[in-house]
């Protein structure tokens, strides 16, 4: 198998669009974990049709192709597992285990900047399904402002069905933030650059997606990182009325389980608003 490859471009419309096209046209040139990093993205796309543009050098704008060695029916956990891998890489955690003192030093060196103790995992989390958030927003604001969106993931299946393009956007120091509930990694003490973070994410994805302890029990690997669980939520669905209730857990396929007045609902896609944190 060919080695993963990282292409760095100064500016593009969307790294996801570019990688979907390239990995379909030349699959051998784009094996598992190959990616495109753009310094500046002008037509980036987010989930549910939103746009995701970034200034040069203040954000990670990165797409990576995943070619799982499992049948497509087993891909439903892939975006959440990828979220855990990105979270570990962004938090400076050792990619192959939980942080200890020795591992922490290695991780700090690998991130290539400064990582405070508090940043090591404790203040970064996932908001279901695919947002990277920190929990360091102003405590005197309503609950939903205490979570700051630092990054987001967008998974798109290749047209030939042979894999997934995972797009990752993360705000770094100096990023211009479009909304009050956005944040940066620097706010929780993590100073790094886009290329270093992209390389760490690739290493972390390689570990997470190949670790049988994680892939045979994905719920245990993902659940503890999902800040949504145990909170009161409103989930805006792609179609139909919103779902209101308590997010109680993750279903066997990674769907969000919401306890509503009418019983449990399994939500497979939607935008979560945290009405009240736990
Ligand atoms: O939170 C979201 O809505 C997901 C945002 C994903 C943005 C990234 S940036 C790199 C990649 N290229 C894109 O066009 N989108 C993703």
Coordinates of C-alpha atoms and ligand atoms in Angstrom, one line a residue:
X1 CA 0.0 0.0 0.0
X2 CA 1.2 3.5 -0.8
X3 CA 2.2 5.8 2.0
X4 CA -0.2 8.5 3.2
X5 CA 0.6 11.8 1.5
X6 CA 0.0 15.4 2.7
X7 CA -0.5 18.1 0.1
X8 CA -0.2 21.7 1.3
X9 CA -1.8 24.5 -0.7
X10 CA -1.8 28.2 -0.1
X11 CA -5.4 28.9 -1.0
X12 CA -8.4 26.9 -2.2
X13 CA -12.2 26.9 -2.3
X14 CA -12.8 23.8 -0.2
X15 CA -10.3 21.1 0.9
X16 CA -13.2 18.6 1.1
X17 CA -14.3 19.3 -2.4
X18 CA -10.7 19.1 -3.7
X19 CA -10.0 15.8 -1.9
X20 CA -13.3 14.2 -2.9
X21 CA -12.4 14.9 -6.5
X22 CA -8.7 13.9 -6.3
X23 CA -9.3 10.7 -4.3
X24 CA -12.0 9.6 -6.8
X25 CA -9.9 10.4 -9.9
X26 CA -6.7 8.8 -8.6
X27 CA -7.4 6.4 -5.7
X28 CA -3.9 4.9 -5.6
X29 CA -2.4 8.4 -5.2
X30 CA -4.6 9.0 -2.1
X31 CA -4.4 6.0 0.2
X32 CA -5.9 5.9 3.7
X33 CA -4.9 9.0 5.8
X34 CA -3.7 11.1 2.9
X35 CA -4.8 14.7 3.1
X36 CA -4.9 18.3 1.8
X37 CA -4.1 21.2 4.1
X38 CA -5.0 24.8 2.9
X39 CA -3.6 27.9 4.5
X40 CA -6.7 29.8 3.4
X41 CA -10.1 28.5 2.4
X42 CA -12.6 30.7 0.5
X43 CA -15.5 28.4 -0.2
X44 CA -15.4 25.9 2.6
X45 CA -18.4 24.0 3.6
X46 CA -19.8 23.1 7.0
X47 CA -22.6 20.7 8.0
X48 CA -26.2 21.4 7.0
X49 CA -25.1 23.7 4.1
X50 CA -23.3 26.3 6.2
X51 CA -20.1 27.9 4.9
X52 CA -16.7 27.6 6.5
X53 CA -14.1 30.1 5.3
X54 CA -10.9 30.8 7.1
X55 CA -8.1 33.4 7.2
X56 CA -4.6 32.3 6.4
X57 CA -2.6 31.0 9.4
X58 CA -5.2 31.4 12.1
X59 CA -7.1 28.1 11.5
X60 CA -6.5 24.5 10.6
X61 CA -8.3 23.8 7.3
X62 CA -7.6 20.1 6.6
X63 CA -9.2 17.2 4.8
X64 CA -8.1 13.6 5.1
X65 CA -9.3 10.5 3.3
X66 CA -10.3 7.4 5.4
X67 CA -10.5 4.1 3.7
X68 CA -11.7 1.8 6.5
X69 CA -11.0 -2.0 6.2
X70 CA -14.5 -2.7 7.4
X71 CA -17.7 -3.1 5.4
X72 CA -19.8 0.1 4.9
X73 CA -22.5 -1.1 7.3
X74 CA -20.0 -0.7 10.1
X75 CA -19.0 2.9 9.3
X76 CA -21.7 4.6 11.4
X77 CA -19.2 5.2 14.3
X78 CA -16.5 6.6 12.0
X79 CA -17.3 10.3 12.4
X80 CA -17.5 10.0 16.2
X81 CA -14.3 8.0 16.4
X82 CA -12.6 10.6 14.2
X83 CA -13.9 13.2 16.6
X84 CA -12.1 11.5 19.5
X85 CA -8.9 11.3 17.4
X86 CA -9.1 15.0 16.6
X87 CA -9.8 15.8 20.2
X88 CA -6.8 13.8 21.5
X89 CA -4.6 15.4 18.9
X90 CA -5.8 18.9 19.7
X91 CA -5.6 18.5 23.4
X92 CA -2.0 17.4 23.1
X93 CA -2.7 14.0 24.5
X94 CA -0.5 11.1 23.6
X95 CA -2.2 9.6 20.6
X96 CA -1.8 6.1 21.9
X97 CA -3.2 6.3 25.5
X98 CA -4.2 8.4 28.4
X99 CA -1.8 11.2 29.5
X100 CA 0.8 10.4 32.2
X101 CA 3.7 12.6 33.1
X102 CA 6.1 11.1 30.6
X103 CA 3.4 11.0 27.9
X104 CA 2.5 14.6 28.7
X105 CA 6.0 15.9 28.0
X106 CA 6.1 14.0 24.7
X107 CA 2.7 15.4 23.8
X108 CA 3.7 18.9 24.6
X109 CA 6.8 18.5 22.5
X110 CA 4.8 17.0 19.6
X111 CA 2.3 19.8 19.6
X112 CA 5.2 22.1 19.1
X113 CA 4.0 24.9 21.4
X114 CA 2.7 25.4 24.9
X115 CA 0.1 23.1 26.5
X116 CA -1.0 23.9 30.0
X117 CA -2.0 21.1 32.4
X118 CA -5.6 22.2 32.3
X119 CA -5.7 21.9 28.6
X120 CA -4.7 18.2 28.6
X121 CA -8.1 16.8 27.9
X122 CA -10.1 18.3 30.7
X123 CA -11.5 21.4 28.9
X124 CA -11.9 20.1 25.4
X125 CA -14.9 17.9 24.5
X126 CA -17.1 16.8 21.7
X127 CA -20.6 18.2 21.2
X128 CA -22.6 15.6 19.4
X129 CA -22.2 14.8 16.6
X130 CA -19.1 16.5 15.4
X131 CA -18.2 19.8 17.1
X132 CA -15.0 20.3 19.0
X133 CA -15.8 22.6 22.0
X134 CA -14.1 24.0 25.0
X135 CA -16.0 24.5 28.2
X136 CA -14.3 27.7 29.2
X137 CA -16.9 30.3 28.2
X138 CA -18.0 33.0 30.6
X139 CA -19.8 31.3 33.6
X140 CA -22.2 34.2 34.0
X141 CA -23.7 33.7 30.6
X142 CA -26.6 31.3 29.8
X143 CA -25.5 27.6 29.6
X144 CA -25.3 27.5 25.8
X145 CA -22.7 30.3 25.8
X146 CA -20.4 28.3 28.2
X147 CA -19.5 25.9 25.4
X148 CA -17.3 27.5 22.8
X149 CA -17.1 25.9 19.3
X150 CA -13.4 25.5 18.5
X151 CA -13.8 23.3 15.5
X152 CA -16.0 21.1 13.4
X153 CA -15.8 18.0 11.4
X154 CA -17.6 17.2 8.1
X155 CA -17.6 13.6 6.8
X156 CA -18.5 13.0 3.2
X157 CA -18.6 9.6 1.5
X158 CA -16.6 9.3 -1.7
X159 CA -18.8 9.0 -4.7
X160 CA -17.4 5.5 -5.5
X161 CA -18.2 4.4 -1.9
X162 CA -14.6 3.3 -1.2
X163 CA -14.1 5.7 1.7
X164 CA -14.9 8.9 3.5
X165 CA -13.4 12.4 3.2
X166 CA -13.2 13.9 6.7
X167 CA -12.9 17.6 6.7
X168 CA -11.6 19.3 9.9
X169 CA -11.7 23.0 10.7
X170 CA -10.1 24.2 14.0
X171 CA -9.7 27.8 15.2
X172 CA -6.1 28.6 16.2
X173 CA -4.7 31.7 17.9
X174 CA -5.8 34.9 16.3
X175 CA -8.8 33.4 14.4
X176 CA -11.6 35.9 13.7
X177 CA -14.6 34.4 15.3
X178 CA -18.0 35.0 13.6
X179 CA -20.2 34.3 16.6
X180 CA -20.0 34.8 20.4
X181 CA -20.1 31.0 21.0
X182 CA -17.0 30.4 18.9
X183 CA -13.6 29.9 20.5
X184 CA -10.0 29.0 19.8
X185 CA -7.5 26.4 21.0
X186 CA -5.4 29.2 22.3
X187 CA -8.1 30.2 24.8
X188 CA -7.5 26.9 26.6
X189 CA -3.7 27.2 26.5
X190 CA -2.9 25.3 23.3
X191 CA -0.7 27.1 20.9
X192 CA 0.1 25.2 17.8
X193 CA 0.3 25.6 14.1
X194 CA -1.9 24.1 11.4
X195 CA 0.7 21.7 9.9
X196 CA 1.8 20.3 13.2
X197 CA -1.8 19.8 14.3
X198 CA -2.7 18.1 11.0
X199 CA 0.2 15.7 11.4
X200 CA -0.8 14.9 14.9
X201 CA -4.4 14.3 13.8
X202 CA -3.2 11.8 11.2
X203 CA -1.2 9.9 13.8
X204 CA -4.1 10.0 16.2
X205 CA -6.6 8.7 13.5
X206 CA -4.2 5.9 12.6
X207 CA -4.2 4.8 16.3
X208 CA -7.9 5.2 17.1
X209 CA -9.1 3.5 13.9
X210 CA -6.8 0.5 14.3
X211 CA -7.1 -0.1 18.1
X212 CA -9.4 -3.1 18.6
X213 CA -10.2 -2.0 22.2
X214 CA -11.7 1.1 20.7
X215 CA -13.3 -0.3 17.5
X216 CA -15.0 -3.2 19.3
X217 CA -16.5 -1.0 22.0
X218 CA -16.8 2.5 20.3
X219 CA -19.4 3.7 22.8
X220 CA -17.0 3.4 25.7
X221 CA -14.3 5.2 23.8
X222 CA -16.6 8.0 22.6
X223 CA -19.2 8.5 25.3
X224 CA -16.9 10.0 28.0
X225 CA -15.9 12.8 25.6
X226 CA -19.4 13.8 24.6
X227 CA -20.5 16.8 26.7
X228 CA -24.0 16.6 25.2
X229 CA -24.8 13.5 27.2
X230 CA -26.8 14.2 30.4
X231 CA -27.9 17.6 29.2
X232 CA -31.3 19.0 28.2
X233 CA -31.2 19.5 24.4
X234 CA -33.2 20.8 21.5
X235 CA -32.2 19.0 18.3
X236 CA -33.1 20.7 15.0
X237 CA -33.5 17.9 12.5
X238 CA -32.8 18.2 8.7
X239 CA -36.6 17.7 8.3
X240 CA -39.5 17.8 10.6
X241 CA -40.1 19.3 14.1
X242 CA -37.2 19.7 16.6
X243 CA -36.7 17.0 19.3
X244 CA -36.7 18.3 22.9
X245 CA -35.6 16.3 25.9
X246 CA -32.6 14.8 27.8
X247 CA -29.7 13.4 25.8
X248 CA -29.3 10.1 27.8
X249 CA -26.7 8.2 25.7
X250 CA -25.5 6.8 22.4
X251 CA -27.3 4.0 20.6
X252 CA -25.5 1.0 19.1
X253 CA -24.9 2.9 15.9
X254 CA -23.8 6.1 17.5
X255 CA -27.2 7.9 17.2
X256 CA -28.0 10.3 20.0
X257 CA -30.7 8.9 22.3
X258 CA -33.0 11.7 23.5
X259 CA -35.6 11.0 26.2
X260 CA -38.7 13.0 25.2
X261 CA -42.2 13.3 26.7
X262 CA -43.2 10.7 24.1
X263 CA -40.4 8.2 24.8
X264 CA -36.9 7.7 23.6
X265 CA -35.9 9.0 20.1
X266 CA -32.8 8.0 18.2
X267 CA -31.4 11.0 16.4
X268 CA -29.0 10.2 13.5
X269 CA -28.4 13.8 12.2
X270 CA -29.2 17.2 13.5
X271 CA -28.0 20.4 15.2
X272 CA -27.9 20.2 19.0
X273 CA -28.6 23.3 21.2
X274 CA -27.8 22.7 24.8
X275 CA -30.7 24.2 26.7
X276 CA -29.3 23.3 30.1
X277 CA -25.9 21.7 30.9
X278 CA -25.8 18.9 33.4
Ligands
LIG1 O1 -18.9 22.3 12.0 C1 -19.1 22.1 10.8 O2 -20.1 22.5 10.2 C2 -18.1 21.3 10.0 C3 -17.0 22.3 9.5 C4 -16.0 21.5 8.6 C5 -15.0 22.5 8.0 C6 -13.9 21.9 7.4 S1 -12.6 23.0 7.0 C7 -11.8 21.7 6.1 C8 -12.8 21.0 5.3 N1 -13.1 21.6 4.0 C9 -14.3 22.1 3.9 O3 -14.9 22.7 3.0 N2 -15.0 21.8 5.1 C10 -14.1 21.1 6.0

